[in-house]
Coordinates of C-alpha atoms in Angstrom, one line a residue:
H124 CA 1.5 -25.2 5.9
Q125 CA 4.2 -24.3 8.1
P126 CA 5.6 -25.4 10.1
M127 CA 6.1 -28.6 8.6
T128 CA 6.9 -31.8 10.2
D129 CA 8.6 -34.7 8.3
P130 CA 6.8 -37.7 8.7
V131 CA 10.0 -39.8 8.3
G132 CA 12.6 -38.1 10.3
G133 CA 10.4 -36.2 12.4
Q134 CA 12.1 -32.9 12.3
T135 CA 9.9 -29.6 12.1
L136 CA 10.8 -27.1 9.5
V137 CA 10.2 -23.2 8.9
F138 CA 11.2 -22.2 5.2
N139 CA 11.4 -18.9 3.6
G140 CA 12.4 -18.8 -0.2
E141 CA 12.5 -20.9 -3.0
I142 CA 14.5 -24.2 -4.0
Y143 CA 14.6 -24.0 -8.0
N144 CA 15.9 -27.3 -8.4
F145 CA 13.6 -29.4 -5.9
E146 CA 11.8 -31.2 -8.8
A147 CA 15.6 -33.0 -9.6
L148 CA 15.9 -33.4 -5.9
R149 CA 12.6 -35.1 -5.4
D150 CA 13.0 -37.3 -8.5
D151 CA 16.3 -38.5 -6.4
L152 CA 14.3 -39.0 -3.4
H153 CA 11.5 -41.0 -5.1
A154 CA 14.1 -43.3 -6.8
A155 CA 15.4 -44.1 -3.0
G156 CA 12.1 -45.0 -2.3
H157 CA 10.7 -41.8 -0.7
T158 CA 7.2 -40.6 -1.3
F159 CA 5.7 -37.5 -0.5
D160 CA 2.3 -35.9 0.4
S161 CA 3.3 -32.6 -0.7
S162 CA 4.1 -31.5 -4.2
G163 CA 6.1 -28.3 -2.9
D164 CA 9.9 -27.4 -2.2
T165 CA 9.1 -27.4 1.6
A166 CA 8.6 -31.0 1.6
V167 CA 11.6 -32.0 -0.5
L168 CA 13.6 -29.5 1.7
A169 CA 12.2 -31.2 5.0
R170 CA 12.9 -34.7 3.9
L171 CA 16.3 -34.0 2.3
L172 CA 17.5 -32.6 5.7
A173 CA 16.1 -35.7 7.5
T174 CA 18.2 -38.2 5.3
E175 CA 21.4 -36.2 4.9
G176 CA 21.5 -33.6 7.6
T177 CA 23.4 -30.2 7.0
D178 CA 25.1 -31.8 4.0
A179 CA 21.7 -31.3 2.1
C180 CA 22.5 -27.5 2.1
G181 CA 25.0 -28.5 -0.8
H182 CA 22.8 -29.5 -2.7
L183 CA 20.1 -26.7 -3.0
R184 CA 19.9 -24.0 -5.8
G185 CA 17.6 -21.1 -4.9
M186 CA 17.2 -18.4 -2.4
Y187 CA 16.2 -19.3 1.3
A188 CA 16.2 -19.1 4.9
F189 CA 15.5 -22.0 7.0
A190 CA 15.2 -23.2 10.7
T191 CA 14.7 -27.1 11.7
W192 CA 14.1 -28.7 14.8
D193 CA 14.8 -32.1 15.8
P194 CA 13.1 -33.1 18.8
A195 CA 15.1 -36.5 19.3
S196 CA 18.6 -34.8 19.4
R197 CA 17.0 -31.3 20.7
R198 CA 19.0 -29.4 18.0
L199 CA 17.8 -26.6 16.2
T200 CA 19.9 -26.1 12.5
V201 CA 19.5 -22.7 10.6
A202 CA 21.0 -21.9 7.3
R203 CA 21.0 -19.2 4.5
D204 CA 21.5 -19.2 0.6
P205 CA 25.1 -18.6 -0.6
H206 CA 24.6 -14.9 -1.8
G207 CA 22.2 -14.1 1.4
I208 CA 19.1 -13.3 -1.1
K209 CA 16.8 -14.3 2.1
P210 CA 17.8 -12.7 5.4
L211 CA 18.2 -14.6 8.8
Y212 CA 18.5 -13.0 12.1
L213 CA 19.4 -14.6 15.3
C214 CA 19.0 -13.3 18.8
P215 CA 20.3 -15.3 21.8
N216 CA 18.9 -14.4 25.4
P217 CA 21.5 -12.9 27.4
D218 CA 19.6 -14.5 30.5
P219 CA 20.5 -18.0 30.7
E220 CA 17.6 -18.8 33.0
G221 CA 15.1 -16.9 30.8
E222 CA 12.0 -18.2 29.2
W223 CA 13.6 -18.8 25.9
S224 CA 16.9 -19.1 24.5
L225 CA 17.0 -18.4 20.9
L226 CA 14.8 -16.3 18.5
V227 CA 15.3 -16.8 14.8
A228 CA 13.5 -14.3 12.2
S229 CA 13.7 -13.3 8.6
E230 CA 13.1 -9.8 9.7
L231 CA 14.8 -7.6 12.5
R232 CA 11.6 -5.9 12.9
A233 CA 9.9 -9.6 13.6
I234 CA 12.5 -9.6 16.8
L235 CA 11.7 -6.3 17.9
A236 CA 7.7 -6.8 17.6
S237 CA 8.0 -10.0 19.9
G238 CA 8.7 -7.6 22.9
L239 CA 11.0 -10.4 24.1
I240 CA 14.2 -8.3 24.2
G241 CA 13.1 -5.7 26.2
R242 CA 14.2 -2.1 25.5
P243 CA 16.5 -2.5 22.3
R244 CA 19.7 -0.9 22.1
L245 CA 21.4 0.4 19.2
D246 CA 24.5 -0.9 18.4
P247 CA 27.3 1.5 17.8
R248 CA 28.8 -0.4 15.1
A249 CA 25.6 -0.2 13.2
V250 CA 26.0 3.8 13.4
A251 CA 29.3 3.8 12.2
S252 CA 28.5 1.2 9.2
V253 CA 25.6 3.7 8.1
V254 CA 27.8 6.7 8.4
W255 CA 30.7 4.9 6.1
N256 CA 28.3 2.6 3.8
G257 CA 25.0 4.1 4.1
Y258 CA 23.5 0.7 5.5
V259 CA 24.2 -1.7 8.5
A260 CA 26.9 -4.2 6.9
G261 CA 26.5 -7.9 8.7
P262 CA 26.7 -9.8 10.7
V263 CA 26.3 -6.4 12.9
T264 CA 22.6 -5.4 12.8
A265 CA 21.3 -2.1 14.3
V266 CA 20.3 -3.8 17.6
Q267 CA 22.6 -4.8 20.3
G268 CA 22.7 -8.5 20.5
V269 CA 21.2 -9.5 17.2
S270 CA 23.1 -10.9 14.4
A271 CA 22.9 -11.5 10.8
L272 CA 23.8 -15.3 10.1
P273 CA 26.4 -15.0 7.3
P274 CA 25.4 -16.5 3.5
G275 CA 26.2 -19.7 2.5
T276 CA 26.5 -20.9 6.3
V277 CA 24.7 -23.4 8.6
H278 CA 24.6 -23.2 12.2
T279 CA 23.6 -25.5 15.0
Y280 CA 22.5 -25.1 18.4
D281 CA 21.1 -26.9 21.2
G282 CA 17.9 -26.5 23.3
R283 CA 19.6 -24.1 25.4
G284 CA 20.6 -21.8 22.3
R285 CA 24.2 -22.2 22.5
E286 CA 26.1 -22.8 19.2
V287 CA 27.4 -26.4 18.8
G288 CA 28.1 -26.5 15.2
A289 CA 29.0 -24.3 12.3
R290 CA 30.2 -24.6 8.9
T291 CA 30.3 -22.7 5.6
F292 CA 29.0 -25.0 2.7
W293 CA 29.3 -22.4 -0.3
A294 CA 32.2 -19.8 -0.8
M295 CA 33.2 -17.4 -3.8
P296 CA 34.9 -19.5 -6.5
S297 CA 38.4 -19.8 -5.6
G298 CA 39.9 -18.2 -8.6
G299 CA 41.8 -21.8 -9.5
A300 CA 39.4 -22.9 -12.0
A301 CA 39.5 -19.5 -14.4
G302 CA 40.1 -20.2 -17.6
S303 CA 38.5 -23.6 -17.6
G304 CA 35.0 -22.4 -18.9
T305 CA 33.9 -21.1 -22.2
L306 CA 30.8 -18.6 -23.4
H307 CA 29.2 -21.8 -24.9
D308 CA 29.4 -23.1 -21.1
L309 CA 28.0 -19.9 -19.8
R310 CA 25.1 -19.7 -22.2
T311 CA 23.7 -22.8 -21.5
T312 CA 24.0 -22.0 -17.8
L313 CA 22.6 -18.7 -17.9
R314 CA 19.6 -20.3 -20.1
D315 CA 19.0 -23.0 -17.5
T316 CA 19.5 -20.4 -14.3
V317 CA 16.5 -18.3 -16.3
A318 CA 14.3 -21.1 -17.0
A319 CA 14.5 -22.5 -13.3
H320 CA 13.7 -18.8 -12.3
L321 CA 10.6 -19.3 -14.3
V322 CA 8.9 -22.2 -12.9
A323 CA 5.9 -20.8 -10.7
D324 CA 2.1 -21.7 -10.6
V325 CA 1.1 -17.9 -10.7
P326 CA 1.6 -15.2 -13.4
L327 CA 5.0 -13.8 -13.2
G328 CA 6.6 -10.7 -15.1
V329 CA 10.1 -8.8 -15.4
F330 CA 11.6 -5.6 -14.5
L331 CA 13.0 -3.9 -17.6
S332 CA 15.1 -1.1 -17.3
G333 CA 16.5 -1.3 -20.4
G334 CA 20.3 -1.8 -19.4
V335 CA 22.3 -5.1 -20.3
D336 CA 21.2 -6.9 -16.9
S337 CA 17.6 -6.6 -17.3
S338 CA 17.2 -6.9 -20.9
A339 CA 19.2 -10.4 -20.8
V340 CA 17.3 -11.9 -18.0
A341 CA 13.8 -10.7 -20.1
N342 CA 15.1 -11.6 -23.5
L343 CA 16.2 -15.1 -22.1
A344 CA 12.8 -15.3 -20.1
Q345 CA 10.9 -14.7 -23.6
R346 CA 12.9 -17.1 -25.3
A347 CA 11.8 -19.6 -22.8
R348 CA 8.4 -19.1 -23.0
P349 CA 7.6 -18.8 -26.7
D350 CA 4.1 -19.7 -26.7
Q351 CA 3.3 -16.6 -24.6
R352 CA 4.4 -13.0 -24.2
V353 CA 6.3 -12.3 -20.9
R354 CA 5.0 -9.1 -19.0
T355 CA 7.7 -6.7 -18.5
F356 CA 7.6 -3.3 -16.4
A357 CA 9.6 -0.4 -16.3
L358 CA 9.5 2.5 -13.6
A359 CA 9.7 6.1 -15.2
F360 CA 9.7 9.6 -14.2
E361 CA 8.6 12.9 -15.3
E362 CA 12.0 14.5 -15.1
D363 CA 13.7 13.7 -18.4
E364 CA 17.3 13.6 -17.1
Y365 CA 16.2 10.6 -15.0
N366 CA 13.8 8.9 -17.5
E367 CA 15.1 6.1 -19.5
G368 CA 11.6 4.9 -19.9
H369 CA 12.0 4.8 -23.7
H370 CA 15.1 2.6 -23.8
A371 CA 13.0 0.1 -21.8
R372 CA 10.0 0.7 -24.5
A373 CA 12.4 0.1 -27.5
V374 CA 14.1 -3.1 -25.8
A375 CA 10.8 -4.5 -25.1
E376 CA 9.4 -4.1 -28.4
A377 CA 12.6 -5.8 -29.8
I378 CA 12.3 -9.0 -27.3
G379 CA 8.4 -8.9 -28.1
T380 CA 7.3 -8.6 -24.5
E381 CA 3.9 -7.1 -23.2
H382 CA 5.6 -3.9 -22.0
H383 CA 4.1 -1.8 -18.9
E384 CA 5.4 1.5 -18.2
I385 CA 4.7 3.2 -14.6
V386 CA 5.3 7.0 -14.1
L387 CA 6.3 7.9 -10.6
T388 CA 5.8 11.6 -10.0
E389 CA 7.2 13.5 -7.1
G390 CA 3.7 13.9 -5.7
E391 CA 2.9 10.2 -5.5
F392 CA 6.5 9.5 -4.2
V393 CA 5.9 12.0 -1.6
A394 CA 2.3 11.0 -0.6
H395 CA 3.6 7.2 -0.4
L396 CA 7.1 8.1 1.2
D397 CA 6.1 7.2 4.9
E398 CA 5.0 3.7 4.0
A399 CA 7.9 3.1 1.9
I400 CA 10.3 4.2 4.7
A401 CA 8.1 1.8 6.8
T402 CA 9.0 -0.7 5.0
L403 CA 12.9 -0.9 5.7
D404 CA 13.8 -3.3 8.2
Q405 CA 17.1 -1.6 8.8
P406 CA 18.4 2.0 8.5
T407 CA 19.7 2.1 4.8
F408 CA 19.8 5.1 2.3
D409 CA 18.6 2.6 -0.4
G410 CA 15.7 0.2 -1.0
L411 CA 12.8 3.0 -1.8
N412 CA 13.1 2.5 -5.7
S413 CA 12.7 -1.4 -5.1
Y414 CA 9.7 -0.5 -3.0
F415 CA 8.2 1.8 -5.7
M416 CA 8.7 -0.7 -8.5
S417 CA 7.3 -3.7 -6.3
R418 CA 4.4 -1.8 -5.4
T419 CA 3.5 -0.9 -8.9
V420 CA 3.6 -4.5 -10.0
R421 CA 1.8 -6.1 -7.2
E422 CA -0.9 -3.6 -8.0
A423 CA -0.8 -5.2 -11.7
G424 CA -2.0 -8.2 -10.2
L425 CA 1.5 -9.9 -10.2
T426 CA 3.0 -12.0 -7.2
V427 CA 6.5 -13.0 -8.6
A428 CA 8.8 -10.9 -10.6
L429 CA 12.4 -11.6 -12.1
V430 CA 14.9 -8.5 -11.7
G431 CA 18.5 -8.2 -13.4
T432 CA 20.2 -7.5 -10.2
G433 CA 23.6 -9.0 -9.8
G434 CA 24.9 -8.7 -13.3
D435 CA 27.6 -5.5 -12.7
E436 CA 28.9 -7.5 -10.1
L437 CA 29.7 -10.5 -11.7
F438 CA 30.9 -9.1 -15.0
G439 CA 32.5 -5.8 -13.9
G440 CA 29.9 -3.2 -15.1
Y441 CA 30.7 -0.6 -12.5
T442 CA 33.6 2.1 -12.9
T443 CA 35.3 0.7 -9.8
F444 CA 36.7 -2.4 -12.0
R445 CA 38.2 0.3 -14.4
D446 CA 39.4 2.9 -11.5
L447 CA 40.3 1.0 -8.7
P448 CA 43.1 -1.4 -10.2
R449 CA 44.8 1.6 -11.7
L450 CA 44.1 3.7 -8.5
A451 CA 46.0 0.2 -6.5
A452 CA 48.7 0.2 -8.8
T453 CA 49.5 3.6 -8.7
V454 CA 49.2 4.3 -4.6
G455 CA 50.5 0.8 -4.2
R456 CA 54.1 1.9 -6.1
A457 CA 54.1 5.6 -4.4
A458 CA 53.5 3.7 -1.0
R459 CA 56.6 1.5 -1.4
I460 CA 58.9 4.1 -2.4
S461 CA 57.9 6.5 0.3
P462 CA 54.2 6.1 2.3
A463 CA 54.6 9.5 4.2
L464 CA 55.8 11.3 0.7
A465 CA 52.9 9.6 -1.1
R466 CA 50.3 11.1 1.6
R467 CA 51.8 14.6 1.7
A468 CA 51.7 14.8 -2.0
A469 CA 47.8 13.7 -2.1
E470 CA 47.1 15.8 0.9
L471 CA 48.6 18.8 -1.1
F472 CA 46.7 17.8 -4.5
V473 CA 43.3 18.0 -2.4
R474 CA 44.1 21.4 -0.9
L475 CA 44.5 23.0 -4.5
K476 CA 41.2 21.2 -5.8
Q477 CA 39.4 22.6 -2.3
R478 CA 39.9 26.1 -2.7
G479 CA 36.8 28.2 -2.6
D480 CA 33.6 28.3 -0.5
H481 CA 32.5 24.9 0.5
G482 CA 29.7 25.7 2.6
G483 CA 31.8 25.3 5.8
L484 CA 32.5 21.4 4.9
A485 CA 35.0 20.2 2.4
P486 CA 33.7 18.0 -0.3
Q487 CA 33.3 14.4 0.4
S488 CA 34.0 13.0 -3.0
R489 CA 36.5 10.1 -4.2
W490 CA 39.3 12.5 -5.1
A491 CA 39.1 14.2 -1.9
K492 CA 39.9 10.7 -0.2
L493 CA 43.2 10.2 -2.0
P494 CA 45.5 10.9 1.3
D495 CA 43.3 7.9 2.9
M496 CA 43.7 6.0 -0.1
A497 CA 47.6 6.8 -0.2
A498 CA 47.7 5.6 3.2
A499 CA 45.8 2.2 2.4
G500 CA 48.7 1.2 -0.2
D501 CA 48.0 -1.7 -2.2
D502 CA 45.5 -2.9 0.6
L503 CA 42.6 -3.7 -2.4
L504 CA 39.7 -4.1 0.1
A505 CA 40.7 -0.8 2.2
L506 CA 40.6 1.1 -1.2
Y507 CA 37.3 -0.6 -2.3
Q508 CA 35.7 0.6 1.2
L509 CA 37.1 4.2 0.9
S510 CA 36.0 4.6 -2.7
Y511 CA 32.5 3.7 -1.6
A512 CA 32.3 5.7 1.7
L513 CA 29.8 8.3 2.0
F514 CA 32.4 10.4 4.0
L515 CA 35.6 11.2 4.3
P516 CA 37.1 9.2 7.5
S517 CA 38.1 12.8 9.0
F518 CA 34.3 13.8 8.8
Q519 CA 33.1 10.6 9.9
R520 CA 34.9 10.9 13.1
E521 CA 33.3 14.4 13.5
L522 CA 29.7 12.9 12.8
L523 CA 30.0 10.2 15.6
A524 CA 29.5 11.2 19.0
D525 CA 32.7 11.4 21.2
D526 CA 31.3 8.7 23.5
L527 CA 30.1 6.2 21.0
G528 CA 31.1 2.7 21.8
P529 CA 34.6 1.6 23.4
G530 CA 37.2 3.6 21.9
G531 CA 34.8 6.2 20.3
P532 CA 34.8 7.5 16.8
E533 CA 38.5 6.8 16.2
A534 CA 38.1 2.9 17.1
L535 CA 34.9 2.7 15.0
V536 CA 36.0 4.5 12.1
A537 CA 39.3 2.4 12.1
Q538 CA 37.3 -0.6 11.3
G539 CA 36.8 0.6 7.6
G540 CA 32.9 0.5 7.5
L541 CA 33.3 -3.8 7.7
A542 CA 32.8 -5.9 11.0
P543 CA 36.0 -8.0 11.6
E544 CA 34.2 -11.2 10.5
L545 CA 32.9 -10.1 7.2
R546 CA 36.4 -8.7 6.2
A547 CA 38.3 -11.8 7.2
R548 CA 35.8 -14.0 5.2
I549 CA 36.4 -11.3 2.0
T550 CA 40.1 -11.4 2.4
D551 CA 40.1 -15.3 2.5
E552 CA 37.6 -15.4 -0.3
V553 CA 39.8 -13.2 -2.5
R554 CA 43.3 -14.8 -1.7
H555 CA 43.8 -16.3 -5.0
H556 CA 42.1 -13.7 -7.4
G557 CA 43.5 -11.3 -9.7
T558 CA 42.6 -7.6 -9.0
R559 CA 39.1 -7.4 -10.8
S560 CA 37.8 -11.0 -9.9
A561 CA 39.2 -9.7 -6.2
L562 CA 36.9 -6.8 -6.9
S563 CA 33.7 -9.1 -8.0
V564 CA 33.9 -10.7 -4.8
M565 CA 33.8 -7.5 -2.8
E566 CA 31.1 -6.1 -4.9
Q567 CA 29.2 -9.4 -4.2
R568 CA 29.8 -9.6 -0.8
C569 CA 29.4 -6.2 0.3
F570 CA 27.5 -3.9 -2.5
L571 CA 25.2 -6.9 -3.3
G572 CA 25.1 -8.8 -0.5
E573 CA 24.9 -6.3 2.3
R574 CA 22.9 -3.5 0.5
L575 CA 20.8 -4.4 -2.5
L576 CA 19.7 -7.9 -1.3
P577 CA 18.6 -7.0 2.2
D578 CA 16.9 -3.9 0.8
T579 CA 15.1 -5.5 -2.2
D580 CA 13.9 -8.3 0.1
A581 CA 12.3 -6.2 2.8
A582 CA 10.8 -4.0 0.1
S583 CA 9.2 -6.9 -2.2
M584 CA 8.1 -8.7 0.8
A585 CA 6.2 -5.8 2.4
V586 CA 4.0 -5.9 -0.8
S587 CA 3.7 -9.5 -1.0
L588 CA 5.9 -9.6 -4.3
E589 CA 8.2 -12.5 -4.4
L590 CA 11.5 -11.3 -6.3
R591 CA 13.7 -13.6 -8.1
L592 CA 17.5 -12.8 -9.4
P593 CA 18.6 -15.3 -11.7
L594 CA 22.0 -13.4 -11.9
V595 CA 22.4 -14.0 -8.2
D596 CA 22.8 -17.9 -8.4
S597 CA 25.4 -20.0 -6.8
V598 CA 25.5 -22.4 -10.2
L599 CA 26.0 -19.4 -12.4
T600 CA 28.7 -17.7 -10.4
D601 CA 30.6 -20.9 -10.2
Q602 CA 30.2 -21.0 -13.9
V603 CA 31.3 -17.4 -14.3
G604 CA 34.3 -17.9 -12.3
R605 CA 35.4 -20.6 -14.8
L606 CA 35.9 -18.0 -17.4
D607 CA 39.4 -16.4 -18.0
A608 CA 39.7 -12.9 -17.2
E609 CA 39.8 -11.2 -20.6
T610 CA 36.6 -13.0 -21.5
R611 CA 35.0 -12.2 -18.4
Y612 CA 35.8 -8.6 -17.9
E613 CA 37.1 -6.7 -21.4
P614 CA 36.3 -4.4 -22.4
V615 CA 36.1 -3.4 -18.8
G616 CA 32.2 -1.8 -18.2
R617 CA 30.6 -3.5 -21.0
K618 CA 29.9 -6.9 -19.6
Q619 CA 30.5 -8.3 -23.2
A620 CA 30.6 -11.6 -22.0
L621 CA 26.8 -11.0 -20.7
R622 CA 25.7 -9.6 -23.9
D623 CA 27.1 -12.5 -26.1
V624 CA 25.1 -15.0 -24.1
G625 CA 22.0 -13.0 -22.9
L626 CA 21.2 -10.4 -25.6
D627 CA 21.0 -13.1 -28.5
G628 CA 18.8 -11.5 -31.7
L629 CA 18.7 -7.7 -30.3
D630 CA 20.7 -5.2 -32.1
P631 CA 23.8 -4.0 -30.2
A632 CA 22.7 -0.4 -30.9
L633 CA 20.0 -0.7 -28.5
F634 CA 22.8 -0.8 -25.6
D635 CA 25.3 1.4 -26.9
R636 CA 25.0 4.4 -24.5
P637 CA 26.4 5.4 -21.3
K638 CA 25.9 3.2 -18.4
R639 CA 23.7 4.6 -16.1
G640 CA 22.5 3.3 -12.6
F641 CA 18.4 3.1 -11.8
E642 CA 18.4 6.0 -9.7
M643 CA 15.2 8.4 -8.7
P644 CA 15.5 12.0 -8.7
F645 CA 16.0 12.3 -4.9
D646 CA 18.2 15.3 -5.2
R647 CA 16.0 17.6 -6.8
W648 CA 13.0 16.1 -4.7
I649 CA 14.6 16.7 -1.5
R650 CA 15.7 20.6 -2.4
Q651 CA 12.0 20.9 -3.6
N652 CA 9.2 19.4 -1.0
L653 CA 11.5 16.6 1.1
G654 CA 13.9 19.1 2.5
G655 CA 10.9 20.9 4.8
Q656 CA 10.1 17.6 6.0
M657 CA 13.9 16.7 7.1
D658 CA 14.8 20.2 8.3
E659 CA 13.4 19.5 11.7
L660 CA 14.8 16.1 12.4
M661 CA 18.3 16.8 11.1
G662 CA 18.2 19.9 13.1
D663 CA 17.5 18.2 16.2
A664 CA 21.0 17.8 18.4
S665 CA 18.9 15.6 21.0
A666 CA 17.5 13.2 18.3
A667 CA 21.2 13.2 16.7
A668 CA 22.6 12.3 20.1
A669 CA 20.2 9.7 21.1
V670 CA 21.5 7.7 18.0
G671 CA 25.1 8.3 18.1
L672 CA 25.6 11.1 16.3
D673 CA 27.2 14.7 16.8
G674 CA 24.4 17.4 16.6
A675 CA 26.5 20.1 15.4
A676 CA 28.2 17.9 12.7
V677 CA 24.9 16.7 11.5
T678 CA 23.5 20.7 11.3
R679 CA 26.9 21.4 9.2
L680 CA 26.1 18.6 6.8
W681 CA 22.8 19.6 6.1
G682 CA 23.4 23.1 6.0
A683 CA 26.1 22.4 3.3
Y684 CA 23.9 20.2 1.5
R685 CA 21.3 22.9 1.3
S686 CA 23.5 25.8 0.2
G687 CA 24.8 23.6 -2.8
A688 CA 28.1 22.7 -1.7
P689 CA 30.0 21.0 -4.0
G690 CA 30.6 17.2 -3.4
I691 CA 27.8 16.8 -0.8
Y692 CA 25.4 14.4 -2.5
W693 CA 21.9 14.0 -1.7
S694 CA 23.0 10.3 -0.5
R695 CA 25.0 11.6 2.1
V696 CA 22.3 13.6 4.1
W697 CA 19.5 10.8 3.3
A698 CA 21.7 8.2 4.9
V699 CA 21.8 10.4 8.1
Y700 CA 18.4 11.3 8.0
I701 CA 17.0 7.8 7.7
L702 CA 19.3 6.5 10.2
M703 CA 17.8 9.0 12.7
R704 CA 14.0 8.4 11.3
W705 CA 14.2 4.4 11.7
C706 CA 15.9 4.4 15.0
H707 CA 13.6 6.8 16.5
A708 CA 10.5 5.2 14.9
H709 CA 11.5 1.5 16.4
G710 CA 12.4 3.1 19.7
V711 CA 16.1 1.4 18.9
L712 CA 18.4 4.2 20.6
L713 CA 21.4 4.2 22.8

């Protein structure tokens, strides 16, 4: 029943998401003499905003984006949850005399569908972001004039759409509290977090891959509901090298859940690929795995599901946490001695490694980035971005059209894949952290916040499935930040702290296997059937130019991949293909 108008304050609220502590907040309001006609969290949020204003944001625990209009002051207030689980996009009218002042939406495509912005123009910074990251990192969006509201912030606008106030109500833990928390504190917080995410008046399930993160969520969910079997779901494949369904089955049996395994075949993937790509709210090389899992779970009759996303970022599960501290120390020392010598030595190493035929395109792998990393020195954020870059900066400059944006490719690539606003925020949040804790912030703000969360939300909402992420929770993040570095990260990559507090009662041998992220057999499918569908677009120079890419460079990339050139992985060509396909499908062109 939205928009909802609060009978006390008179403000009108539009709200997307879930407030997990709304019952406690409602009890506090009851104690203060407030009454409610509705039993849901929207009414509680509306009253809290009416009584406390924007200070209310500091009391909320959940995933949310909202907009509230105060007719008395003629002020619009918008806010987004701390981690950015729920998106929020803003578009001010460039015409101050126009019939509308500000568009607010939870999907970029909603703004496009309104027809109010005329012919949408592609933002050159978005093209550069996709070429670097594989996705569009906020606050930039694919459409010029539209921006993403930063997570954990609240902004206020007047009736003419002019910003009159902005503040950050939640930031990553500063690092000063590290060492003040224990595993006992973490265990209590994590159990409470999972229990809060289980509150629902409809059937719910858990995505279970068999890894540490999803297994911890499923295990704690089952322990929180001992009187009923939790339903778990796993996605499996016909290709043995990608199929980890047997691991998920073993974990489910140990936990005691009602387990369901769904096999995704290549034929089914190809048959539903168009509708899967149509769910992407912005160009991104990720998100399709979330779509197929969400679609299957929704078809099983569920409308709410828990996922284990976020554990790697919190507890150092990625190889980044092992490799980058070593690299930062090495290149930092070399750069301090002689930056030029360090870069020349790295270039010599790369030339020796690159001997042989590479299909006309040098490998774009991590070791090939060593000269650029040597130049970055001890700039940890620059090293982090380079480690995740799809392409070497030199080839990025070739991929981007010469006339793309002010300053051309050189200026766009120099930004390092991040807008200045996001770079400044991360730099501020990691200021007092050690190396691994700083990397955790970067992983949460970039890989998680700008890639996984938007893709997951778009994919799940497309099939009307609400995904909840217990490990992406501000209270839990604060508690994890109180652990000392050794307890939180050692041994690096094992996520031992999460194992200790989340896998009680399960045989550790179930998880003693090499870490592997959830991945679909894209490479095999592209080289077999999908490649034929991609050929025409990847070879169309005019289609590439319309989205700010150099057609010859795109063709060379595609040819190198098709010929099996080393270091040209499927994700590289898929990112370029999706950028071109999304922009042409939505008419978002230069």
